XYZ file of C-alpha atoms in Angstrom:
772
model
C 98.655 29.662 -10.687
C 95.175 30.261 -12.077
C 92.483 27.594 -11.625
C 90.622 26.515 -14.696
C 86.805 26.520 -14.533
C 85.331 23.029 -14.576
C 82.734 22.556 -17.265
C 79.852 20.167 -16.644
C 79.127 17.323 -19.023
C 76.547 18.144 -21.708
C 74.518 15.151 -20.529
C 74.083 16.578 -17.035
C 71.781 19.314 -18.272
C 69.516 16.860 -20.024
C 69.488 14.586 -17.031
C 68.287 17.426 -14.845
C 65.616 18.319 -17.392
C 64.523 14.718 -17.560
C 64.230 14.343 -13.801
C 62.533 17.703 -13.590
C 59.940 16.637 -16.145
C 59.607 13.281 -14.439
C 59.148 14.829 -11.005
C 56.826 17.613 -12.154
C 53.638 15.474 -12.350
C 54.329 14.068 -8.908
C 55.017 17.516 -7.482
C 51.885 18.815 -9.178
C 49.947 15.829 -7.871
C 51.169 16.438 -4.321
C 50.455 20.167 -4.605
C 46.941 19.577 -5.918
C 46.368 16.927 -3.261
C 47.394 19.418 -0.543
C 45.238 22.185 -2.038
C 42.215 19.877 -2.364
C 42.737 18.478 1.145
C 42.800 21.990 2.585
C 39.571 22.823 0.774
C 41.153 25.505 -1.424
C 40.181 23.645 -4.596
C 36.925 21.811 -5.105
C 34.611 20.349 -2.495
C 35.766 18.201 0.406
C 33.176 16.949 2.911
C 33.560 17.651 6.598
C 34.187 14.807 8.994
C 30.591 15.194 10.134
C 29.385 14.740 6.554
C 31.576 11.663 6.241
C 29.997 10.312 9.421
C 26.503 10.856 8.003
C 26.638 10.768 4.201
C 23.401 11.917 2.596
C 21.459 9.045 1.115
C 17.823 8.786 0.074
C 16.432 5.757 1.867
C 13.032 4.250 1.108
C 10.503 3.909 3.892
C 9.535 0.267 4.288
C 6.047 -0.914 5.245
C 5.995 -4.251 7.078
C 3.134 -6.639 7.694
C 2.449 -8.055 11.146
C 4.024 -11.341 10.039
C 7.256 -9.706 8.910
C 6.716 -9.317 5.156
C 7.555 -6.117 3.280
C 4.245 -4.882 1.875
C 5.812 -2.017 -0.048
C 7.932 1.115 0.082
C 7.704 4.876 -0.248
C 10.764 6.326 -1.923
C 12.553 9.008 -3.851
C 15.089 6.292 -4.601
C 14.058 2.692 -3.998
C 16.896 2.044 -1.565
C 16.987 0.048 1.681
C 20.007 -0.363 3.946
C 21.663 -3.764 4.166
C 24.221 -4.743 6.786
C 27.512 -6.412 5.856
C 26.551 -9.612 7.654
C 23.391 -9.793 5.507
C 25.380 -9.829 2.253
C 26.213 -13.031 0.433
C 29.992 -13.711 0.294
C 29.448 -14.195 -3.446
C 28.521 -10.544 -3.913
C 31.496 -9.329 -1.859
C 34.000 -11.551 -3.661
C 32.623 -10.626 -7.079
C 32.822 -6.914 -6.299
C 36.407 -7.005 -5.029
C 37.645 -9.285 -7.808
C 36.120 -7.148 -10.546
C 36.305 -3.564 -9.344
C 39.330 -3.452 -7.030
C 41.464 -6.604 -6.704
C 43.908 -4.941 -4.242
C 41.067 -3.439 -2.194
C 42.258 -4.919 1.098
C 45.852 -3.707 0.536
C 45.498 0.014 -0.260
C 44.306 3.002 1.734
C 41.967 4.484 -0.802
C 44.298 4.945 -3.797
C 45.757 2.028 -5.742
C 48.900 3.557 -7.287
C 49.662 0.422 -9.275
C 46.249 0.516 -10.933
C 46.536 4.277 -11.361
C 49.851 3.996 -13.230
C 48.461 1.200 -15.387
C 45.479 3.361 -16.312
C 47.775 6.285 -17.208
C 50.224 4.220 -19.252
C 47.569 2.306 -21.173
C 45.073 5.188 -21.272
C 42.444 3.084 -19.496
C 42.416 0.290 -22.100
C 43.523 -2.284 -19.518
C 41.253 -1.181 -16.710
C 40.580 1.974 -14.816
C 42.454 3.281 -11.821
C 39.522 4.017 -9.533
C 39.276 1.970 -6.387
C 35.965 0.940 -4.806
C 36.546 3.659 -2.230
C 37.027 6.297 -4.939
C 33.885 5.120 -6.695
C 32.038 5.410 -3.383
C 33.373 8.945 -2.935
C 32.021 9.842 -6.365
C 28.606 8.313 -5.566
C 28.307 10.063 -2.221
C 29.624 13.539 -2.955
C 29.801 14.291 -6.685
C 27.170 15.071 -9.267
C 27.947 14.231 -12.932
C 30.618 16.572 -14.319
C 29.603 19.075 -17.004
C 32.927 18.870 -18.906
C 36.255 16.997 -18.887
C 38.098 19.673 -16.873
C 35.537 19.531 -14.096
C 35.872 15.745 -14.150
C 39.677 16.041 -13.778
C 39.312 18.172 -10.666
C 36.645 15.803 -9.373
C 39.220 12.999 -9.633
C 41.527 14.824 -7.229
C 38.604 15.370 -4.886
C 37.762 11.667 -5.033
C 41.364 10.724 -4.122
C 41.240 12.954 -1.079
C 37.772 11.813 -0.062
C 38.767 8.166 -0.582
C 41.658 8.559 1.851
C 39.325 10.232 4.339
C 36.782 7.434 3.952
C 39.463 4.813 4.558
C 40.394 6.563 7.809
C 36.772 6.729 8.944
C 35.381 3.354 7.875
C 36.489 -0.262 7.923
C 36.850 -2.155 4.653
C 33.621 -4.031 5.352
C 31.762 -0.770 5.962
C 33.064 0.712 2.699
C 31.903 -2.318 0.727
C 28.494 -2.122 2.380
C 28.184 1.623 1.712
C 29.095 1.074 -1.931
C 26.556 -1.710 -2.459
C 23.834 0.207 -0.632
C 24.465 3.298 -2.753
C 24.816 1.894 -6.277
C 21.903 2.364 -8.714
C 21.173 -0.896 -10.548
C 18.451 0.696 -12.743
C 14.765 -0.199 -13.022
C 14.106 1.490 -9.650
C 16.539 -0.896 -7.971
C 18.823 1.351 -5.924
C 21.151 -0.510 -3.607
C 21.861 -4.214 -3.387
C 18.744 -5.090 -1.395
C 16.413 -3.545 -3.961
C 18.433 -5.044 -6.812
C 18.268 -8.523 -5.277
C 14.499 -8.226 -4.968
C 13.833 -6.570 -8.323
C 15.923 -8.923 -10.466
C 15.786 -12.182 -8.506
C 13.076 -11.779 -5.820
C 15.652 -12.642 -3.165
C 17.412 -11.159 -0.183
C 21.097 -10.181 -0.667
C 22.235 -12.978 1.633
C 20.584 -15.561 -0.637
C 22.214 -14.521 -3.930
C 24.086 -17.374 -5.588
C 27.307 -17.059 -7.561
C 25.818 -16.424 -11.005
C 23.304 -13.896 -9.677
C 26.014 -12.049 -7.780
C 28.253 -11.978 -10.850
C 25.454 -10.527 -12.980
C 24.707 -7.714 -10.530
C 28.359 -6.802 -10.055
C 28.802 -6.869 -13.825
C 26.200 -4.096 -14.027
C 28.438 -1.847 -11.915
C 30.661 -1.104 -14.922
C 27.805 0.526 -16.849
C 24.245 -0.291 -15.712
C 22.646 1.320 -18.766
C 24.735 -0.787 -21.138
C 24.375 -3.952 -19.066
C 20.643 -3.703 -18.417
C 19.365 -7.308 -18.155
C 15.887 -6.302 -19.327
C 17.217 -4.970 -22.637
C 20.564 -6.581 -23.472
C 20.596 -10.038 -21.965
C 23.419 -11.354 -24.161
C 25.701 -8.421 -23.288
C 24.827 -8.929 -19.640
C 25.666 -12.641 -19.931
C 29.058 -11.832 -21.478
C 29.746 -9.284 -18.766
C 28.745 -11.779 -16.062
C 31.263 -14.201 -17.520
C 33.943 -11.480 -17.372
C 33.229 -11.154 -13.667
C 33.558 -14.910 -13.254
C 36.934 -14.749 -15.035
C 38.099 -12.072 -12.592
C 36.948 -14.163 -9.647
C 38.922 -17.125 -11.003
C 41.979 -14.925 -11.628
C 41.875 -13.681 -8.025
C 41.384 -17.162 -6.552
C 37.812 -16.698 -5.340
C 36.579 -19.651 -7.417
C 38.286 -22.536 -9.186
C 38.327 -23.202 -12.910
C 35.683 -25.920 -12.868
C 33.188 -23.734 -11.047
C 33.882 -20.810 -13.371
C 33.370 -22.930 -16.456
C 30.215 -24.611 -15.161
C 28.586 -21.345 -14.100
C 29.299 -19.802 -17.508
C 27.050 -22.436 -19.070
C 24.060 -21.458 -16.927
C 21.746 -18.934 -18.616
C 20.674 -15.891 -16.631
C 17.340 -16.639 -14.975
C 15.633 -13.407 -13.936
C 12.644 -13.292 -11.602
C 11.884 -9.653 -12.315
C 9.677 -7.794 -9.838
C 8.464 -4.543 -11.353
C 8.501 -1.675 -8.866
C 5.063 -0.112 -9.049
C 2.958 1.236 -6.182
C -0.130 -0.209 -7.858
C 1.309 -3.731 -7.628
C 1.938 -6.014 -4.689
C -0.113 -6.672 -1.600
C -2.431 -4.096 -0.057
C -1.937 -1.154 -2.466
C -5.067 0.630 -1.206
C -3.913 0.176 2.375
C -0.449 1.540 1.604
C -1.930 4.568 -0.118
C -4.267 5.156 2.838
C -1.276 4.931 5.169
C 0.719 7.408 3.061
C -2.087 9.980 2.950
C -2.780 9.534 6.652
C 0.807 10.179 7.725
C 1.204 13.196 5.438
C -2.090 14.826 6.437
C -2.042 18.420 7.668
C -3.881 19.626 10.752
C -7.456 20.452 9.671
C -8.252 24.150 9.286
C -11.945 25.008 9.272
C -11.352 27.769 6.710
C -10.187 25.159 4.189
C -13.451 23.218 4.319
C -16.597 23.962 2.339
C -18.309 21.090 4.181
C -18.309 21.783 7.911
C -19.301 18.210 8.702
C -16.251 16.862 6.862
C -14.075 19.250 8.865
C -15.574 17.734 12.025
C -14.751 14.225 10.794
C -11.133 15.139 9.993
C -10.754 16.965 13.301
C -11.907 13.877 15.187
C -9.436 11.728 13.259
C -6.608 14.197 13.958
C -7.251 13.996 17.693
C -7.914 10.276 18.037
C -5.760 8.671 15.362
C -2.043 8.814 16.294
C -1.121 8.218 12.645
C -3.141 11.153 11.322
C -0.550 13.824 10.431
C 2.273 11.789 11.994
C 4.985 13.596 10.007
C 3.552 16.922 11.142
C 3.283 15.944 14.802
C 6.565 14.018 15.206
C 9.585 16.141 14.158
C 13.192 14.993 14.260
C 15.365 15.934 17.247
C 16.699 18.911 15.260
C 13.170 20.194 14.672
C 12.938 19.319 10.979
C 10.276 16.978 9.662
C 10.820 13.393 8.676
C 10.599 12.768 4.946
C 8.539 9.694 4.093
C 10.486 9.238 0.848
C 14.081 9.858 1.973
C 14.543 9.033 5.662
C 14.216 5.249 5.592
C 11.461 4.912 8.173
C 10.249 1.446 9.073
C 6.501 1.213 9.567
C 5.181 -1.923 11.243
C 1.512 -2.459 10.420
C -1.198 -4.753 11.729
C -1.892 -6.246 8.281
C -1.412 -10.023 8.073
C 0.020 -10.815 4.641
C -1.762 -14.183 4.548
C -5.178 -12.738 5.356
C -4.536 -9.852 2.961
C -3.780 -12.343 0.193
C -6.945 -14.323 0.913
C -9.034 -11.151 1.009
C -7.728 -9.969 -2.359
C -8.232 -13.454 -3.813
C -11.844 -13.549 -2.609
C -12.666 -10.190 -4.161
C -11.142 -11.195 -7.493
C -12.817 -14.600 -7.553
C -16.364 -13.420 -6.853
C -16.229 -10.230 -8.889
C -14.500 -11.691 -11.963
C -16.113 -15.135 -12.135
C -19.620 -14.510 -10.876
C -20.923 -11.005 -10.296
C -19.372 -9.082 -13.178
C -20.312 -11.650 -15.868
C -23.904 -11.541 -14.575
C -23.911 -7.753 -14.763
C -22.453 -7.707 -18.280
C -25.114 -10.191 -19.366
C -27.900 -8.046 -17.935
C -26.574 -4.862 -19.561
C -25.894 -6.334 -23.002
C -27.582 -4.438 -25.833
C -28.878 -1.539 -23.704
C -28.392 1.996 -25.055
C -28.043 3.522 -21.604
C -25.860 0.800 -20.164
C -24.454 0.599 -17.583
C -26.873 3.139 -16.100
C -30.319 2.310 -14.737
C -33.393 1.892 -16.909
C -35.138 4.982 -15.527
C -32.221 7.361 -16.239
C -32.827 10.144 -18.770
C -30.308 11.106 -21.443
C -29.726 14.394 -19.612
C -28.903 12.541 -16.378
C -26.485 10.231 -18.174
C -24.754 13.190 -19.833
C -24.500 14.938 -16.473
C -22.811 11.891 -14.906
C -20.363 11.549 -17.796
C -19.505 15.264 -17.779
C -18.819 15.087 -14.057
C -16.615 12.035 -14.598
C -14.694 13.871 -17.340
C -14.016 16.852 -15.067
C -12.552 14.581 -12.393
C -9.768 13.275 -14.657
C -6.137 14.381 -14.791
C -6.508 14.791 -18.546
C -9.262 17.372 -18.079
C -7.257 19.277 -15.464
C -4.241 19.344 -17.774
C -6.349 20.799 -20.591
C -7.797 23.392 -18.217
C -4.327 24.388 -17.022
C -3.484 25.128 -20.661
C -6.471 27.504 -20.873
C -8.392 25.249 -23.240
C -12.106 25.985 -23.644
C -14.758 23.462 -22.561
C -15.835 22.919 -26.162
C -12.274 22.102 -27.189
C -11.849 19.787 -24.230
C -15.023 17.904 -25.114
C -13.804 17.619 -28.693
C -10.507 16.029 -27.672
C -12.253 13.777 -25.152
C -14.188 12.284 -28.047
C -11.145 11.673 -30.282
C -9.741 8.106 -30.347
C -6.295 7.686 -28.775
C -4.101 4.750 -27.807
C -4.708 3.671 -24.231
C -4.717 0.752 -21.833
C -8.015 -0.274 -20.241
C -8.918 -2.724 -17.506
C -10.370 -6.187 -17.951
C -10.602 -9.113 -15.552
C -8.435 -11.102 -17.988
C -5.668 -8.499 -17.952
C -4.983 -5.016 -19.281
C -6.038 -4.371 -22.868
C -4.094 -2.080 -25.195
C -6.623 -0.482 -27.505
C -7.687 2.665 -29.351
C -10.617 4.433 -27.719
C -11.773 7.952 -26.999
C -11.239 9.105 -23.396
C -15.009 9.613 -23.017
C -15.717 6.050 -24.183
C -13.092 4.720 -21.791
C -14.783 6.502 -18.884
C -18.085 4.876 -19.740
C -16.408 1.511 -20.336
C -14.886 1.516 -16.859
C -18.217 2.403 -15.248
C -19.470 -1.046 -16.286
C -17.220 -2.620 -13.661
C -18.744 -3.107 -10.233
C -16.489 -2.114 -7.356
C -15.875 -3.767 -3.996
C -14.278 -3.101 -0.625
C -13.303 -5.487 2.186
C -11.910 -4.836 5.634
C -11.030 -7.420 8.250
C -9.983 -6.821 11.846
C -9.467 -8.453 15.208
C -12.747 -7.749 17.061
C -11.012 -7.406 20.425
C -7.841 -5.377 19.923
C -8.993 -3.491 16.803
C -5.984 -4.427 14.693
C -6.807 -4.362 10.988
C -5.727 -7.626 9.345
C -6.834 -7.128 5.732
C -7.770 -4.049 3.700
C -8.979 -4.214 0.094
C -10.090 -0.800 -1.115
C -11.127 -1.789 -4.630
C -10.876 -4.276 -7.472
C -7.705 -2.926 -9.139
C -5.577 -0.078 -7.810
C -3.992 0.735 -11.155
C -7.330 1.584 -12.776
C -9.685 2.299 -9.850
C -7.782 4.156 -7.159
C -10.690 5.462 -5.104
C -10.560 3.719 -1.730
C -13.947 2.173 -0.923
C -12.890 1.120 2.584
C -11.956 4.436 4.166
C -12.916 7.165 1.687
C -16.015 5.724 0.070
C -19.236 6.550 1.903
C -22.369 4.794 0.700
C -25.840 4.161 2.065
C -25.597 1.348 4.583
C -29.151 -0.003 4.367
C -30.221 -2.662 6.825
C -26.714 -3.045 8.242
C -27.542 0.042 10.327
C -30.533 -1.594 12.037
C -28.506 -3.171 14.876
C -28.042 0.357 16.256
C -31.817 0.609 16.615
C -32.194 -2.858 18.116
C -29.433 -2.047 20.616
C -31.564 0.808 21.918
C -34.459 -1.582 22.460
C -32.289 -4.141 24.264
C -30.901 -1.474 26.588
C -34.480 -0.909 27.772
C -36.806 -3.781 28.623
C -36.831 -5.655 25.320
C -35.268 -9.097 24.800
C -34.663 -11.053 21.599
C -37.941 -12.843 22.274
C -40.043 -9.727 22.808
C -42.818 -9.544 20.228
C -44.316 -6.728 18.173
C -47.129 -6.762 15.615
C -46.036 -7.177 12.012
C -48.161 -4.359 10.675
C -47.395 -1.133 8.803
C -46.432 1.791 11.021
C -46.733 5.450 10.070
C -44.688 8.300 11.563
C -45.746 11.938 11.345
C -43.067 14.164 9.820
C -42.259 17.625 11.221
C -42.656 19.201 7.791
C -46.075 17.585 7.402
C -47.338 14.292 6.061
C -46.443 10.823 7.242
C -43.766 8.272 6.502
C -44.764 4.606 6.211
C -42.035 2.169 5.096
C -42.928 -1.005 3.240
C -41.597 -4.525 3.614
C -39.997 -6.438 0.787
C -42.055 -9.583 1.412
C -43.323 -10.551 4.854
C -46.805 -11.613 3.780
C -46.543 -14.904 5.646
C -46.602 -13.068 8.962
C -48.635 -9.953 8.145
C -50.725 -8.982 11.135
C -49.061 -11.558 13.418
C -46.830 -11.035 16.415
C -43.165 -11.661 15.665
C -40.092 -11.621 17.863
C -37.326 -9.062 17.612
C -35.042 -11.938 16.684
C -37.140 -12.842 13.654
C -37.689 -9.196 12.761
C -33.946 -8.521 12.521
C -33.224 -11.896 10.934
C -35.499 -10.974 8.024
C -34.854 -7.251 8.079
C -38.467 -6.318 8.839
C -39.109 -2.643 8.068
C -42.451 -2.513 9.945
C -40.708 -3.343 13.225
C -37.898 -0.872 12.501
C -40.475 1.914 12.051
C -42.122 1.041 15.347
C -38.810 1.034 17.209
C -37.479 4.316 15.760
C -40.775 5.961 16.630
C -40.342 4.748 20.196
C -36.683 5.756 20.660
C -36.204 8.609 18.116
C -33.655 9.128 15.321
C -31.552 11.334 17.606
C -31.081 8.451 20.027
C -29.851 6.273 17.154
C -27.334 8.947 16.126
C -26.092 9.384 19.683
C -25.483 5.648 20.093
C -23.875 5.405 16.645
C -21.408 8.157 17.546
C -20.410 6.254 20.698
C -19.651 3.309 18.409
C -17.260 5.302 16.224
C -19.527 6.691 13.492
C -18.234 10.209 12.800
C -20.074 10.788 9.522
C -22.825 13.407 9.641
C -26.316 11.871 9.895
C -29.688 13.572 9.570
C -32.144 12.876 12.400
C -35.005 11.627 10.231
C -37.191 8.526 10.744
C -35.801 6.815 7.640
C -32.448 6.531 9.407
C -33.799 3.274 10.833
C -33.565 1.770 7.330
C -29.956 2.840 6.865
C -30.186 5.999 4.764
C -26.896 7.587 6.005
C -23.765 7.387 3.860
C -21.064 5.754 6.007
C -17.719 4.126 5.233
C -16.857 0.483 5.707
C -13.992 1.671 7.926
C -16.500 3.117 10.407
C -19.133 0.404 10.178
C -16.975 -2.659 10.885
C -15.790 -1.525 14.363
C -19.438 -0.932 15.245
C -20.137 -4.607 14.577
C -17.108 -5.636 16.629
C -18.567 -3.844 19.650
C -21.295 -6.483 20.047
C -18.884 -9.413 20.267
C -16.443 -7.378 22.355
C -18.820 -7.260 25.336
C -20.030 -3.764 24.542
C -16.586 -2.155 24.216
C -15.899 -0.089 21.085
C -12.337 -0.410 19.777
C -10.992 2.106 17.289
C -9.273 0.460 14.298
C -5.489 0.240 14.567
C -3.327 -0.128 11.450
C 0.217 0.532 12.754
C 1.927 -0.776 15.885
C 5.316 0.922 15.659
C 7.425 3.341 13.622
C 11.232 3.246 13.706
C 13.966 5.314 12.095
C 16.529 3.968 9.625
C 18.756 2.766 12.475
C 15.978 0.852 14.186
C 15.331 3.372 16.965
C 11.684 3.410 18.044
C 9.994 6.731 17.204
C 6.377 5.837 18.019
C 4.578 2.916 19.607
C 0.851 2.885 19.047
C -2.081 1.280 20.764
C -5.785 1.431 20.173
C -8.511 3.457 21.867
C -11.260 1.574 23.715
C -14.586 2.924 24.971
C -17.371 1.108 26.814
C -20.673 1.672 25.002
C -23.060 -0.583 26.928
C -23.013 -3.515 29.329
C -22.188 -7.134 28.582
C -25.821 -8.211 28.751
C -26.924 -5.855 25.979
C -23.895 -6.792 23.888
C -24.591 -10.506 24.205
C -28.267 -10.069 23.351
C -27.253 -8.210 20.185
C -24.881 -11.059 19.323
C -27.802 -13.437 19.804
C -30.050 -11.361 17.546
C -27.400 -11.202 14.834
C -26.688 -14.930 15.110
C -30.332 -15.362 14.164
C -29.625 -13.505 10.903
C -27.033 -16.161 10.034
C -28.890 -19.186 11.399
C -32.371 -18.441 10.049
C -32.399 -15.138 8.174
C -30.943 -13.308 5.201
C -27.459 -14.749 5.743
C -28.462 -18.390 6.200
C -26.664 -19.404 3.004
C -23.430 -19.215 5.041
C -24.695 -22.390 6.706
C -26.346 -24.369 3.929
C -24.350 -23.236 0.880
C -20.881 -22.555 2.280
C -21.012 -25.020 5.168
C -19.705 -22.842 7.995
C -20.190 -24.498 11.390
C -18.452 -22.042 13.734
C -20.304 -19.303 15.644
C -21.045 -16.352 13.360
C -23.151 -13.261 13.795
C -23.739 -10.888 10.930
C -26.032 -8.767 8.826
C -26.689 -8.200 5.147
C -27.773 -4.864 3.739
C -29.214 -3.618 0.462
C -29.970 0.005 -0.309
C -32.629 1.684 -2.408
C -32.685 0.369 -5.995
C -30.163 -2.220 -4.753
C -27.317 0.181 -5.555
C -25.248 -1.094 -2.627
C -24.792 -4.576 -1.242
C -23.309 -5.070 2.219
C -22.387 -7.903 4.527
C -20.785 -7.855 7.964
C -19.784 -11.155 9.546
C -18.092 -11.683 12.898
C -16.592 -14.839 14.371
C -15.029 -14.987 17.855
C -11.615 -14.413 16.256
C -12.158 -12.250 13.189
C -14.582 -9.581 12.000
C -14.947 -8.667 8.331
C -17.136 -6.359 6.298
C -17.769 -6.217 2.556
C -19.364 -3.607 0.295
C -20.163 -4.057 -3.411
C -21.716 -1.583 -5.854
C -21.183 0.562 -8.912
C -19.073 3.712 -9.083
C -22.360 5.611 -9.392
C -25.575 4.683 -7.607
C -27.296 4.573 -10.982
C -25.129 1.568 -11.918
C -26.845 -1.480 -10.432
C -28.689 -4.706 -11.117
C -32.317 -4.408 -12.188
C -33.658 -7.026 -9.757
C -33.115 -7.570 -6.048
C -32.310 -11.249 -6.457
C -28.942 -10.351 -7.969
C -28.606 -6.928 -6.366
C -29.110 -7.820 -2.694
C -26.248 -7.905 -0.228
C -26.627 -11.659 0.216
C -25.695 -12.120 -3.452
C -23.265 -9.249 -4.033
C -21.259 -9.003 -0.807
C -21.801 -12.107 1.346
C -20.057 -14.531 -1.076
C -16.822 -12.517 -0.857
C -16.886 -12.881 2.929
C -17.504 -16.607 2.575
C -14.734 -17.159 0.020
C -12.331 -15.194 2.193
C -13.133 -17.097 5.392
C -12.920 -20.473 3.644
C -9.297 -19.724 2.776
C -8.538 -18.429 6.272
C -9.935 -21.533 7.951
C -7.929 -23.869 5.694
C -4.617 -22.167 6.558
C -3.126 -24.129 9.453
C -0.430 -21.474 9.974
C -3.012 -18.931 11.142
C -3.555 -19.314 14.868
C -6.365 -17.284 16.355
C -6.642 -16.256 20.018
C -8.453 -18.638 22.347
C -12.234 -18.552 22.318
C -14.465 -20.448 19.931
C -17.787 -18.999 21.043
C -19.352 -15.765 22.188
C -19.357 -15.844 25.961
C -22.724 -15.632 27.668
C -22.613 -13.280 30.665
C -23.517 -14.578 34.102
C -27.031 -13.899 35.323
C -28.695 -14.131 31.918
C -31.305 -16.752 32.664
C -34.115 -16.360 30.095
C -34.328 -18.313 26.856
C -32.644 -16.287 24.114
C -33.584 -18.884 21.494
C -37.267 -17.943 21.772
C -38.401 -21.575 21.772
C -41.986 -21.879 20.589
C -42.345 -18.159 19.985
C -41.201 -17.962 16.387
C -43.849 -17.712 13.711
C -41.265 -18.005 10.929
C -39.883 -21.320 9.779
C -36.180 -21.716 10.657
C -33.433 -22.272 8.080
C -35.253 -20.191 5.455
C -33.393 -17.816 3.165
C -36.014 -15.218 2.396
C -33.436 -12.958 0.799
C -35.105 -9.890 2.304
C -33.420 -6.634 3.160
């Protein structure tokens, strides 16, 4: 009997086709997943790369009192720990971006199927972990096919991330990585930039706004589309309500609150201590000096000394990573702890602004009004003015750009005299105007400049550093880089030589002109500003320094020699080149405020010179200490000589050119100090030291030919001393600032003679002669 062949049902064939078509995507998905996981298709990071994902972290600069002064960055990103995040930000992120975040292992298949079925119209399928994978390891795709393959990579990487990190760590990585625009990269920067807060302090509405930006930060930019951002914030609140993170009443009440930004623009020219931060940046990035690179041998010597003695000088060059590569100031997230006190820095900047904007600059404008050669001096020729302006033009970026394009000098001058739109400085705020570049250069030369530095006289730690009047427009640092004639502020060096010998503050010399023969022939005889009341009489050293007597200075330098002054100055930290000429006794060398202030600290520090210190510690991004820094101390002379110099300089404040600190500003505490005014009163100086704080101030024009016509307004007592006084008034009023013990300058044992020179003074006390 023959068996008949069984025929299958026609439907069976279609069923197989159906299941084959149904299974094909899953088989393809699994195959692609295996190929991607094995590294045969696309890029998959190694486990080591997952352990240490590349991320550009900003270097943070901290003040001594724990404030962030600023950052150096490629991306303005700082790491935040999970425990430092507000629960509001975590809940908003999970509710909005990945509501089953705590239930999946990197891929949410339910969300993925929903995205496929509804073609993304009801939400995407990417989990927070997948989004993190994209942020960490993928650049923007060039076309849709590349993006498709990237998706497979992100699935694989997401699973790997879930195996390596906890859920809390993934959330933290995501928030630290996300770019919130406006130079706010990461949640810490975003919290500061948009709300001036820390992430842990973000409230519900602020958190919802920031998380709302995660969908599309360009579209939901709160600086440009506030209404869209508000609507998106409300969407986030709806998601939080849907996922039981908030109740209905809270959702509805928060929706009624308008977005209240406290926007902090990220700009290196803004914030506290911009000149200090720029000095720090240049210092750390410096290269080891090479004599062949220097046209000025003396400047090479100065830089070489700084390289050897300053642990910060070339820090990046001298302190490689364990693997031998160099730290990157903009990417490696260093933490630099400085000696700057944010309160003192604020008071210092306030004092400079107050005196310069409300007093000195208006007086200078008034004096210069209507002058053809303004702001340059009366005796300047047209050729000299043109030379100054041409030099100023050649120092601009605009000029260098023209030169790089092979433009001729005539063409450059033509364009420099054509009006263009620009922003110029004023004490009332920036002014948008139309002006030729050459006119803008001359306009800005009208503004007098200033520098202030303040430091602890004993440990050398710099507490305040103001390099100029406005970093955005005047970036040249007049604390460290600016070297100007120091005038009478250099005379204490000379008087120190006398006190090391057999002179005392009460020793007397005749107040008569003194001539010194010059090696090249002729004689040098300095004049006094106005000492006619004591001409021909015997005066004490104390009175001579108090009133900046040039006759006595000439006699002393002739006795001890210019070379001796230079030698002592170098022991007190002056590295600038100085010519050994008799006029050095009147302060002809060009020296920086940064070098001069520590010299003045030496007197109150019992004869010990302390090199300025601006950083105490540097740590890596994980908090590991890389460098701990201390200051360098050198004994210059004994306590007796130091105390006698303090006594001499107290006379300057109590009865000399700085007496207005007592009668005008009402200071009662011990102060020693010295004013200084240079030739043609181009520079005004004041150094003042209390037992707890030493500060120095310089004021002058960008060019020495920019100055007041008369000495009454141009002397250091009028230009620089008021800034010191305004600064110290604020410091004294701040009850939160606690200085070290010691309210007086300690008199050494064995000093028995009368340092007050009772009955020996031929000058009336408490007189402000205003002499330099």
